[in-house]
Coordinates of C-alpha atoms in Angstrom, one line a residue:
M1 CA 14.8 -33.7 -24.4
S2 CA 13.7 -35.0 -21.3
T3 CA 10.2 -36.9 -21.3
T4 CA 9.8 -36.9 -17.4
S5 CA 6.3 -36.4 -16.3
L6 CA 6.0 -33.1 -13.9
P7 CA 4.2 -32.6 -11.0
K8 CA 0.4 -31.1 -11.3
P9 CA -0.1 -27.8 -9.4
D10 CA -3.6 -28.5 -8.5
H11 CA -2.8 -28.7 -4.6
A12 CA 0.3 -26.4 -4.4
A13 CA -1.3 -24.3 -1.8
E14 CA -1.6 -27.0 0.7
L15 CA 2.0 -28.2 0.0
R16 CA 3.0 -24.5 0.3
E17 CA 1.4 -24.3 3.7
A18 CA 3.4 -27.5 4.9
F19 CA 6.6 -26.0 3.5
L20 CA 6.0 -22.7 5.5
A21 CA 4.8 -24.4 8.7
A22 CA 8.1 -26.5 8.8
G23 CA 10.1 -23.5 7.9
F24 CA 11.1 -24.5 4.7
T25 CA 12.3 -21.0 3.6
A26 CA 15.4 -19.3 2.9
D27 CA 15.7 -18.2 6.2
G28 CA 14.9 -21.4 7.7
L29 CA 17.7 -22.9 5.5
L30 CA 20.3 -20.5 6.7
D31 CA 19.2 -21.1 10.5
L32 CA 19.4 -25.0 10.2
L33 CA 22.3 -25.2 7.8
G34 CA 24.6 -22.5 9.0
A35 CA 26.1 -19.8 6.6
P36 CA 29.0 -21.9 5.3
A37 CA 26.6 -25.0 4.1
Y38 CA 24.1 -22.4 2.8
A39 CA 26.5 -20.9 0.7
A40 CA 28.0 -24.1 -0.4
L41 CA 24.5 -25.0 -1.9
A42 CA 25.0 -21.8 -4.1
R43 CA 27.9 -23.3 -5.5
S44 CA 26.0 -26.6 -6.3
E45 CA 28.0 -28.2 -3.5
T46 CA 25.5 -30.6 -1.3
V47 CA 28.1 -32.4 1.0
P48 CA 28.1 -29.5 4.0
A49 CA 24.2 -29.5 4.0
L50 CA 24.1 -33.2 4.1
R51 CA 26.4 -33.0 7.1
A52 CA 24.2 -30.4 8.7
T53 CA 21.1 -32.4 8.4
R54 CA 22.2 -35.6 10.0
G55 CA 21.7 -34.5 13.4
A56 CA 18.7 -32.8 12.8
S57 CA 15.1 -34.3 14.0
D58 CA 13.5 -36.4 11.4
G59 CA 10.1 -35.6 9.8
G60 CA 11.0 -31.8 10.0
L61 CA 12.9 -29.3 8.1
A62 CA 15.8 -31.5 7.5
S63 CA 13.6 -34.1 5.9
L64 CA 12.5 -31.5 3.3
I65 CA 16.0 -30.1 2.6
R66 CA 17.0 -34.0 2.3
L67 CA 14.3 -34.4 -0.1
F68 CA 13.7 -31.4 -2.3
L69 CA 17.3 -29.8 -2.4
L70 CA 19.6 -32.8 -1.8
Q71 CA 17.6 -35.5 -3.5
Q72 CA 18.2 -37.9 -1.1
P73 CA 15.6 -40.8 -0.1
E74 CA 13.6 -40.0 2.8
P75 CA 11.6 -42.6 4.8
Y76 CA 7.9 -42.3 4.3
V77 CA 6.7 -41.8 7.9
H78 CA 9.2 -38.9 8.1
A79 CA 7.8 -37.1 5.2
A80 CA 4.3 -37.8 6.2
A81 CA 5.0 -36.1 9.5
V82 CA 6.0 -32.7 7.9
M83 CA 3.8 -32.7 4.5
P84 CA 0.5 -34.1 3.0
V85 CA 2.8 -36.9 1.5
E86 CA -0.3 -38.9 -0.1
G87 CA -1.4 -35.9 -1.9
A88 CA 2.2 -35.0 -3.0
I89 CA 2.7 -38.6 -4.5
A90 CA -0.7 -38.4 -6.4
D91 CA 0.2 -34.9 -7.8
G92 CA 3.7 -36.1 -8.8
W93 CA 6.1 -34.1 -6.4
L94 CA 7.0 -37.4 -4.8
R95 CA 7.4 -40.8 -6.0
R96 CA 7.1 -43.9 -3.5
E97 CA 9.8 -47.0 -3.6
G98 CA 9.0 -49.3 -0.6
D99 CA 9.2 -47.4 2.5
E100 CA 10.9 -44.4 1.1
V101 CA 9.8 -41.7 -1.0
H102 CA 12.0 -39.7 -3.5
A103 CA 11.5 -36.2 -4.8
T104 CA 10.7 -35.7 -8.7
V105 CA 11.8 -32.1 -8.9
D106 CA 14.2 -29.8 -7.2
V107 CA 12.3 -27.2 -4.9
R108 CA 14.5 -24.3 -3.5
P109 CA 13.3 -21.9 -1.1
Y110 CA 14.0 -18.2 -2.5
G111 CA 13.5 -14.9 -0.6
G112 CA 11.7 -12.4 -2.5
P113 CA 12.8 -8.7 -2.5
D114 CA 10.2 -7.5 0.2
G115 CA 10.6 -10.7 2.2
E116 CA 8.3 -13.0 0.3
D117 CA 8.7 -16.9 0.7
W118 CA 9.0 -18.1 -2.7
F119 CA 9.7 -21.5 -4.2
I120 CA 11.7 -22.1 -7.4
V121 CA 11.1 -25.5 -9.1
S122 CA 13.4 -27.0 -11.6
D123 CA 14.8 -30.3 -12.9
L124 CA 16.5 -32.6 -10.1
G125 CA 20.0 -31.5 -9.5
C126 CA 19.5 -28.1 -11.1
A127 CA 18.2 -26.0 -8.1
V128 CA 21.2 -23.9 -8.7
G129 CA 21.8 -23.3 -12.4
G130 CA 24.1 -21.1 -14.7
A131 CA 27.9 -21.4 -15.4
G132 CA 28.9 -23.1 -11.9
G133 CA 29.1 -26.4 -13.7
I134 CA 25.4 -28.0 -13.4
G135 CA 27.2 -31.0 -15.4
S136 CA 23.9 -31.9 -17.2
R137 CA 24.1 -32.9 -20.9
E138 CA 20.4 -33.3 -21.1
E139 CA 19.2 -30.9 -23.9
G140 CA 15.8 -29.8 -22.4
V141 CA 17.0 -29.6 -18.6
V142 CA 15.5 -26.6 -16.8
L143 CA 17.5 -24.6 -14.4
G144 CA 16.9 -23.0 -11.2
V145 CA 18.2 -19.9 -9.7
G146 CA 21.6 -19.0 -10.7
G147 CA 23.8 -15.9 -10.7
A148 CA 22.3 -14.4 -14.0
S149 CA 18.7 -15.1 -12.7
T150 CA 19.4 -12.9 -9.5
T151 CA 21.5 -10.2 -11.6
L152 CA 18.5 -9.6 -14.0
A153 CA 15.9 -9.4 -11.3
G154 CA 18.2 -6.8 -9.4
I155 CA 18.3 -4.4 -12.2
T156 CA 14.8 -4.8 -13.3
V157 CA 13.0 -1.5 -12.8
P158 CA 10.8 -1.4 -9.9
I159 CA 7.7 0.3 -11.2
A160 CA 4.0 -0.7 -11.4
V161 CA 3.1 -1.8 -14.9
G162 CA 0.0 -3.0 -16.5
T163 CA 1.8 -5.7 -18.7
A164 CA 5.1 -7.5 -18.5
L165 CA 6.7 -10.4 -20.6
D166 CA 9.1 -12.8 -19.5
L167 CA 10.7 -13.9 -22.7
G168 CA 12.4 -17.4 -22.2
T169 CA 11.2 -17.9 -18.8
G170 CA 13.1 -21.1 -17.7
S171 CA 11.9 -21.8 -14.2
G172 CA 9.8 -18.7 -13.9
I173 CA 12.0 -16.7 -11.8
Q174 CA 11.5 -13.5 -13.7
A175 CA 7.8 -14.1 -14.2
L176 CA 7.6 -14.5 -10.3
H177 CA 9.2 -10.8 -9.6
A178 CA 7.2 -9.2 -12.4
A179 CA 4.1 -10.7 -10.9
R180 CA 4.9 -8.3 -7.9
H181 CA 4.2 -5.2 -9.8
A182 CA 2.6 -6.1 -13.2
T183 CA -1.3 -6.6 -13.6
R184 CA -0.6 -9.3 -16.1
V185 CA 2.1 -11.5 -16.9
T186 CA 3.0 -13.4 -20.0
A187 CA 5.9 -15.9 -20.1
T188 CA 7.1 -17.5 -23.0
D189 CA 10.0 -20.2 -23.7
V190 CA 11.1 -22.3 -26.8
N191 CA 11.0 -25.5 -24.5
P192 CA 7.4 -26.4 -23.4
R193 CA 8.8 -28.1 -20.2
A194 CA 10.2 -24.7 -19.0
L195 CA 6.4 -23.3 -19.3
E196 CA 5.3 -26.2 -17.0
F197 CA 8.0 -25.4 -14.4
T198 CA 6.9 -21.8 -14.4
R199 CA 3.3 -22.8 -13.7
L200 CA 4.8 -24.9 -10.8
T201 CA 7.1 -22.0 -9.6
L202 CA 4.1 -19.6 -9.7
A203 CA 1.6 -22.0 -7.7
L204 CA 4.1 -22.9 -5.3
S205 CA 5.0 -19.3 -4.6
G206 CA 1.2 -18.1 -4.1
A207 CA 1.8 -15.9 -7.2
P208 CA -1.1 -15.2 -9.6
E209 CA -1.2 -17.3 -12.9
A210 CA 0.8 -16.2 -16.0
E211 CA -0.1 -16.4 -19.5
L212 CA 2.3 -19.3 -20.7
L213 CA 3.3 -19.5 -24.4
A214 CA 5.4 -21.8 -26.3
G215 CA 7.7 -20.4 -29.0
S216 CA 11.1 -18.7 -29.9
L217 CA 11.9 -14.9 -29.2
F218 CA 9.0 -12.9 -30.0
E219 CA 7.1 -15.3 -32.1
P220 CA 4.7 -16.3 -29.5
V221 CA 3.1 -13.0 -28.7
G222 CA 2.5 -11.6 -32.2
D223 CA 2.2 -7.9 -32.4
A224 CA 1.6 -7.6 -28.8
A225 CA 3.4 -4.5 -26.9
Y226 CA 4.2 -4.5 -23.3
D227 CA 5.1 -2.0 -20.7
L228 CA 7.9 -4.1 -19.3
I229 CA 10.1 -7.1 -21.2
V230 CA 12.6 -9.0 -19.2
S231 CA 14.9 -11.8 -20.7
N232 CA 17.8 -13.9 -19.4
P233 CA 18.1 -15.7 -22.9
P234 CA 20.2 -18.6 -24.0
F235 CA 22.9 -16.2 -24.8
V236 CA 25.9 -18.5 -24.8
I237 CA 27.9 -18.4 -28.3
S238 CA 28.6 -21.9 -28.8
P239 CA 29.3 -24.0 -32.0
G240 CA 25.8 -25.6 -32.4
A241 CA 22.7 -25.8 -29.9
R242 CA 23.3 -28.7 -27.6
L243 CA 21.5 -27.3 -24.5
T244 CA 18.3 -25.5 -24.7
Y245 CA 18.7 -23.4 -21.6
R246 CA 21.9 -21.8 -22.9
D247 CA 22.6 -22.3 -26.4
G248 CA 20.5 -19.6 -28.6
G249 CA 20.9 -22.1 -31.8
M250 CA 22.2 -18.9 -33.6
G251 CA 25.4 -18.0 -35.1
G252 CA 27.8 -16.0 -32.8
D253 CA 25.9 -13.4 -31.0
D254 CA 22.8 -13.2 -33.3
L255 CA 20.5 -14.3 -31.0
C256 CA 21.1 -11.4 -28.5
R257 CA 21.2 -8.7 -31.4
T258 CA 17.8 -10.0 -32.7
L259 CA 16.3 -9.8 -29.1
V260 CA 17.3 -6.2 -28.6
Q261 CA 16.6 -5.1 -32.2
Q262 CA 12.9 -6.6 -32.1
A263 CA 12.2 -5.5 -28.7
G264 CA 11.5 -1.8 -29.8
D265 CA 8.6 -3.1 -31.7
H266 CA 7.1 -4.7 -28.6
L267 CA 7.3 -1.9 -26.1
N268 CA 4.5 0.6 -25.4
P269 CA 5.7 4.3 -25.1
G270 CA 7.9 4.6 -21.9
G271 CA 7.9 1.0 -21.6
Y272 CA 11.4 -0.6 -20.5
A273 CA 13.0 -3.9 -21.9
Q274 CA 15.9 -5.4 -20.0
F275 CA 18.1 -8.3 -21.1
L276 CA 21.3 -10.1 -20.2
G277 CA 23.9 -11.0 -23.2
N278 CA 26.9 -12.0 -24.8
W279 CA 28.5 -10.3 -27.5
Q280 CA 31.6 -11.0 -29.5
H281 CA 34.9 -8.9 -29.6
V282 CA 35.8 -9.1 -33.2
E283 CA 39.3 -8.1 -34.5
G284 CA 39.3 -4.6 -36.2
E285 CA 35.8 -3.7 -34.3
D286 CA 35.1 -1.8 -31.2
W287 CA 32.7 -3.8 -29.4
R288 CA 30.8 -0.6 -28.3
D289 CA 30.1 0.1 -32.1
R290 CA 28.8 -3.5 -32.4
V291 CA 26.2 -3.4 -29.6
R292 CA 25.3 0.3 -30.2
S293 CA 24.0 -0.7 -33.6
W294 CA 21.8 -3.1 -32.1
V295 CA 19.8 -0.5 -30.4
P296 CA 16.2 -0.4 -32.2
R297 CA 15.0 3.3 -33.4
G298 CA 13.0 5.1 -30.9
C299 CA 14.7 3.7 -27.9
D300 CA 17.0 4.9 -25.5
A301 CA 19.6 2.6 -24.1
W302 CA 21.8 1.8 -21.4
I303 CA 24.4 -1.0 -22.3
V304 CA 26.8 -2.1 -19.5
Q305 CA 29.6 -4.5 -20.1
R306 CA 30.4 -6.5 -16.8
D307 CA 33.0 -9.0 -17.9
V308 CA 35.0 -10.1 -20.7
Q309 CA 36.7 -13.4 -21.3
D310 CA 39.2 -14.3 -24.1
V311 CA 37.9 -17.4 -26.1
T312 CA 39.8 -20.1 -24.2
Q313 CA 38.4 -19.1 -20.8
Y314 CA 34.9 -18.7 -22.3
A315 CA 35.1 -22.3 -24.0
E316 CA 36.2 -23.8 -20.7
L317 CA 33.7 -22.1 -18.8
W318 CA 30.6 -23.5 -20.7
L319 CA 32.5 -26.9 -21.5
R320 CA 32.5 -27.2 -17.8
D321 CA 29.0 -26.2 -17.3
A322 CA 27.9 -29.1 -19.5
G323 CA 30.3 -31.4 -17.6
D324 CA 32.2 -32.1 -20.9
H325 CA 35.5 -32.0 -18.7
R326 CA 34.4 -35.1 -17.0
T327 CA 34.1 -37.1 -20.2
D328 CA 36.7 -39.1 -22.3
P329 CA 39.8 -36.6 -22.7
A330 CA 39.8 -37.1 -26.5
E331 CA 36.2 -36.1 -26.4
Y332 CA 36.7 -33.1 -24.4
A333 CA 39.6 -32.1 -26.6
A334 CA 37.7 -32.5 -29.8
R335 CA 34.6 -30.1 -28.3
Y336 CA 37.2 -27.8 -27.3
E337 CA 38.5 -27.7 -30.7
D338 CA 34.9 -27.1 -32.1
W339 CA 34.6 -24.1 -30.0
L340 CA 38.0 -22.4 -31.1
D341 CA 37.2 -23.2 -34.7
E342 CA 33.9 -21.3 -34.4
F343 CA 35.7 -18.2 -32.9
E344 CA 38.5 -18.3 -35.3
A345 CA 36.0 -18.3 -38.2
R346 CA 34.1 -15.4 -36.5
K347 CA 37.4 -13.7 -36.1
T348 CA 36.3 -13.3 -32.2
K349 CA 39.0 -12.7 -29.8
A350 CA 37.0 -12.2 -26.7
V351 CA 33.4 -12.5 -25.4
G352 CA 32.0 -9.8 -23.4
F353 CA 28.8 -10.3 -21.0
G354 CA 26.7 -7.7 -19.5
W355 CA 23.3 -6.1 -19.5
V356 CA 21.0 -4.1 -21.8
T357 CA 18.4 -1.8 -20.9
L358 CA 15.9 -0.2 -23.6
R359 CA 13.5 2.4 -23.0
R360 CA 10.9 3.5 -25.6
T361 CA 10.9 7.2 -26.3
D362 CA 9.5 9.7 -28.5
A363 CA 12.7 11.8 -28.3
A364 CA 14.1 13.3 -31.7
E365 CA 17.5 12.2 -30.5
P366 CA 17.4 9.0 -28.4
S367 CA 20.1 8.5 -25.7
I368 CA 22.5 5.6 -26.2
V369 CA 25.1 5.0 -23.4
V370 CA 27.5 2.1 -23.7
E371 CA 30.1 1.7 -21.4
E372 CA 32.3 -0.9 -19.4
W373 CA 32.0 -1.2 -15.5
P374 CA 33.5 -4.3 -14.5
H375 CA 33.9 -3.0 -10.7
S376 CA 31.5 -4.1 -7.8
V377 CA 27.9 -2.8 -7.7
E378 CA 25.3 -2.8 -5.1
Q379 CA 22.4 -4.5 -5.9
P380 CA 19.4 -4.0 -6.3
L381 CA 20.1 -1.7 -9.2
G382 CA 16.6 -1.3 -10.4
E383 CA 16.2 2.6 -9.0
A384 CA 19.5 3.3 -10.2
V385 CA 18.2 2.4 -13.7
L386 CA 15.5 4.6 -13.5
A387 CA 17.7 7.4 -12.2
H388 CA 19.9 7.0 -15.2
F389 CA 17.2 7.7 -17.4
A390 CA 15.9 10.6 -15.6
R391 CA 19.1 12.1 -15.9
Q392 CA 19.5 11.5 -19.6
D393 CA 16.2 13.1 -20.0
Y394 CA 17.4 16.3 -17.8
L395 CA 20.5 16.5 -19.8
R396 CA 18.6 16.3 -23.3
D397 CA 16.3 19.0 -22.3
H398 CA 18.9 21.5 -20.8
D399 CA 21.7 23.3 -22.9
D400 CA 24.7 24.7 -21.4
A401 CA 23.0 28.3 -20.5
A402 CA 20.0 26.1 -18.9
L403 CA 22.4 23.8 -17.0
L404 CA 24.3 27.0 -15.4
A405 CA 20.9 28.3 -14.3
G406 CA 19.9 25.2 -12.7
Y407 CA 20.4 23.9 -9.1
F408 CA 22.2 20.5 -8.0
Q409 CA 22.9 18.8 -5.0
L410 CA 25.4 16.1 -4.2
T411 CA 24.1 12.7 -4.5
A412 CA 23.8 10.9 -1.2
E413 CA 26.6 8.7 0.0
V414 CA 29.2 10.2 -2.2
V415 CA 32.8 11.0 -0.5
Q416 CA 35.8 12.7 -1.6
E417 CA 39.3 11.2 -1.7
Q418 CA 42.5 13.2 -2.2
V419 CA 45.2 11.2 -3.7
G420 CA 48.8 12.4 -3.6
A421 CA 52.3 11.7 -2.0
P422 CA 52.5 11.5 1.8
G423 CA 53.5 15.0 3.4
A424 CA 52.6 16.8 -0.1
E425 CA 50.9 20.0 0.6
D426 CA 48.5 19.6 -2.7
P427 CA 47.0 16.4 -3.7
E428 CA 47.8 15.1 -7.1
H429 CA 44.0 14.7 -7.8
V430 CA 40.7 14.5 -6.2
V431 CA 38.4 11.4 -6.7
L432 CA 34.7 11.6 -6.0
R433 CA 33.5 8.1 -5.3
Q434 CA 29.7 6.7 -4.6
N435 CA 29.3 4.2 -2.0
R436 CA 26.1 3.0 -3.3
G437 CA 24.5 1.9 -6.7
M438 CA 27.0 1.6 -9.5
R439 CA 29.5 2.6 -7.1
R440 CA 31.4 4.9 -9.5
A441 CA 34.4 7.0 -8.9
T442 CA 36.0 9.6 -11.2
K443 CA 38.8 12.1 -11.0
V444 CA 38.0 15.9 -10.9
D445 CA 40.1 18.8 -10.9
T446 CA 40.0 21.4 -7.8
V447 CA 37.3 23.5 -9.5
G448 CA 35.2 20.4 -10.0
A449 CA 35.6 19.2 -6.3
G450 CA 34.8 22.5 -4.9
F451 CA 31.8 22.9 -7.3
A452 CA 30.6 19.2 -6.2
G453 CA 31.3 20.1 -2.5
V454 CA 29.2 23.2 -2.2
C455 CA 26.1 21.9 -4.4
D456 CA 23.4 21.7 -1.8
G457 CA 20.4 23.0 -3.9
S458 CA 20.8 26.8 -2.6
L459 CA 22.8 28.3 -5.3
S460 CA 22.4 28.0 -9.3
A461 CA 25.5 26.4 -11.0
G462 CA 26.3 29.8 -12.4
R463 CA 26.4 31.5 -9.1
I464 CA 28.7 28.7 -7.5
L465 CA 31.3 28.9 -10.6
D466 CA 31.2 32.9 -10.2
A467 CA 32.1 32.6 -6.4
I468 CA 34.8 29.8 -7.4
A469 CA 36.3 32.3 -10.0
Q470 CA 36.9 34.9 -7.5
L471 CA 38.3 32.5 -4.9
V472 CA 40.9 31.1 -7.6
E473 CA 41.3 34.4 -9.2
E474 CA 40.0 33.1 -12.8
D475 CA 37.8 34.8 -15.2
P476 CA 34.2 33.8 -14.3
V477 CA 33.3 34.0 -18.2
V478 CA 36.1 31.8 -18.9
L479 CA 35.1 29.4 -16.0
R480 CA 31.5 29.3 -17.0
D481 CA 32.5 28.4 -20.6
R482 CA 34.7 25.5 -19.8
T483 CA 32.8 23.9 -17.0
P484 CA 29.3 22.7 -18.3
E485 CA 30.9 19.6 -20.0
A486 CA 32.3 18.7 -16.5
I487 CA 28.8 19.4 -14.7
R488 CA 27.1 17.0 -17.5
M489 CA 29.5 14.3 -16.7
L490 CA 29.0 14.7 -12.9
V491 CA 25.1 14.6 -13.5
E492 CA 25.0 11.7 -16.2
Q493 CA 27.3 9.6 -13.8
G494 CA 25.0 10.2 -10.7
F495 CA 27.4 12.4 -8.8
L496 CA 25.0 15.4 -9.0
E497 CA 21.3 15.3 -9.1
P498 CA 19.2 18.1 -10.3
V499 CA 16.8 19.7 -7.7
Q500 CA 14.4 22.5 -7.7
G501 CA 15.8 25.9 -6.4
P502 CA 14.7 28.1 -3.8
A503 CA 11.7 30.0 -4.3
Q504 CA 12.4 33.3 -6.0

């Protein structure tokens, strides 16, 4: 594990003021670098940004970009023109070599959901982390913002809570988001260096301090319970625990299973727990049954598989992440064999990636939805997560008779598509499609399409069906009997939303 000393946050407020004054923000980067170079940074490619800063004035934003994002030495006089350089050296943000200064950590401007100017602090060369090939083989390296980080932040429910727990905090991204709507934030990590990076991220972003605890899984918090738990854990299924930031140190998907199973005991009533994870696809076993078995008693759950990779793709992805593809070919081949041996021993044919959301409930029959949705979605999805569980509550509390007596309206941004051969009098089928949130699409028959099309909250579902029965010359009793299942599906998937009916 790295033993490099980290900066002190004592004068982070002054450093933050200097960064903001120079325009060292997400918007400022985009303006100076241009969209192509800015996007390249997210892929850990620095050459376009280097080219873009060459023609910029010295001692301004370009100097900060070269120092903290591109890890380039900068003349002392240029750094002194844009930041309190002596204080930054004394606190350890910079080190001086002759007439030049060097950054000791990565600092990446990061725009918050409401336009906040935040800064994520991570190890050098790790401002953008994850499966894009960070190329570090140092055990205790701490990464910055990656795709997984932003995915979890995007699906986190946007509700005010008293207490929030960021388990496996890394550089503190989720703790930073949680600080917006939680009175008290606790952040844990098995890597003590990660906690120090979280302290720096919060301080430099102007966020309140968090309770920082070292340890694995829920061990550091004892019996404490929270209103919100979030975790982007080291979920990679690997042969051994080489890299703390990604390898959980347990066999197979046991770390993710343990995390989900134990979360129920640490949630307050009505509290949410949200995780990213990997799970094995094992021969002779339905992956849905596997992850469904993880859900703790007393919790509703929504589990979405977003991607699946066969074991060769998966091994190659994470071997590249550690830079193993740049080592001696024989060493690379041996490591590749280790991964395949591990999967073969566990009868694993593929690995799924997705998210798990739990909600503590007192319902006699909790709702557990496990699905695969590899298609594009519109982030942020936090409101969509809340809406999903609200719909589950509604459906759980309404039998078929109550459903037919209820009032519904078509959700905003739903469009209807008719699919069929060109020139045909009637479509082969009708598709309802969402243009927001999960962006679902579902086939419906003509009755379903007609029903959805007239749902505006003015008539009960039963009265709408009676009118449709008359139009299609079908027995209304038969139509009422066979339609509630379709209505449930449209409500569950968010095409219809229950509304208060007109005053009686």
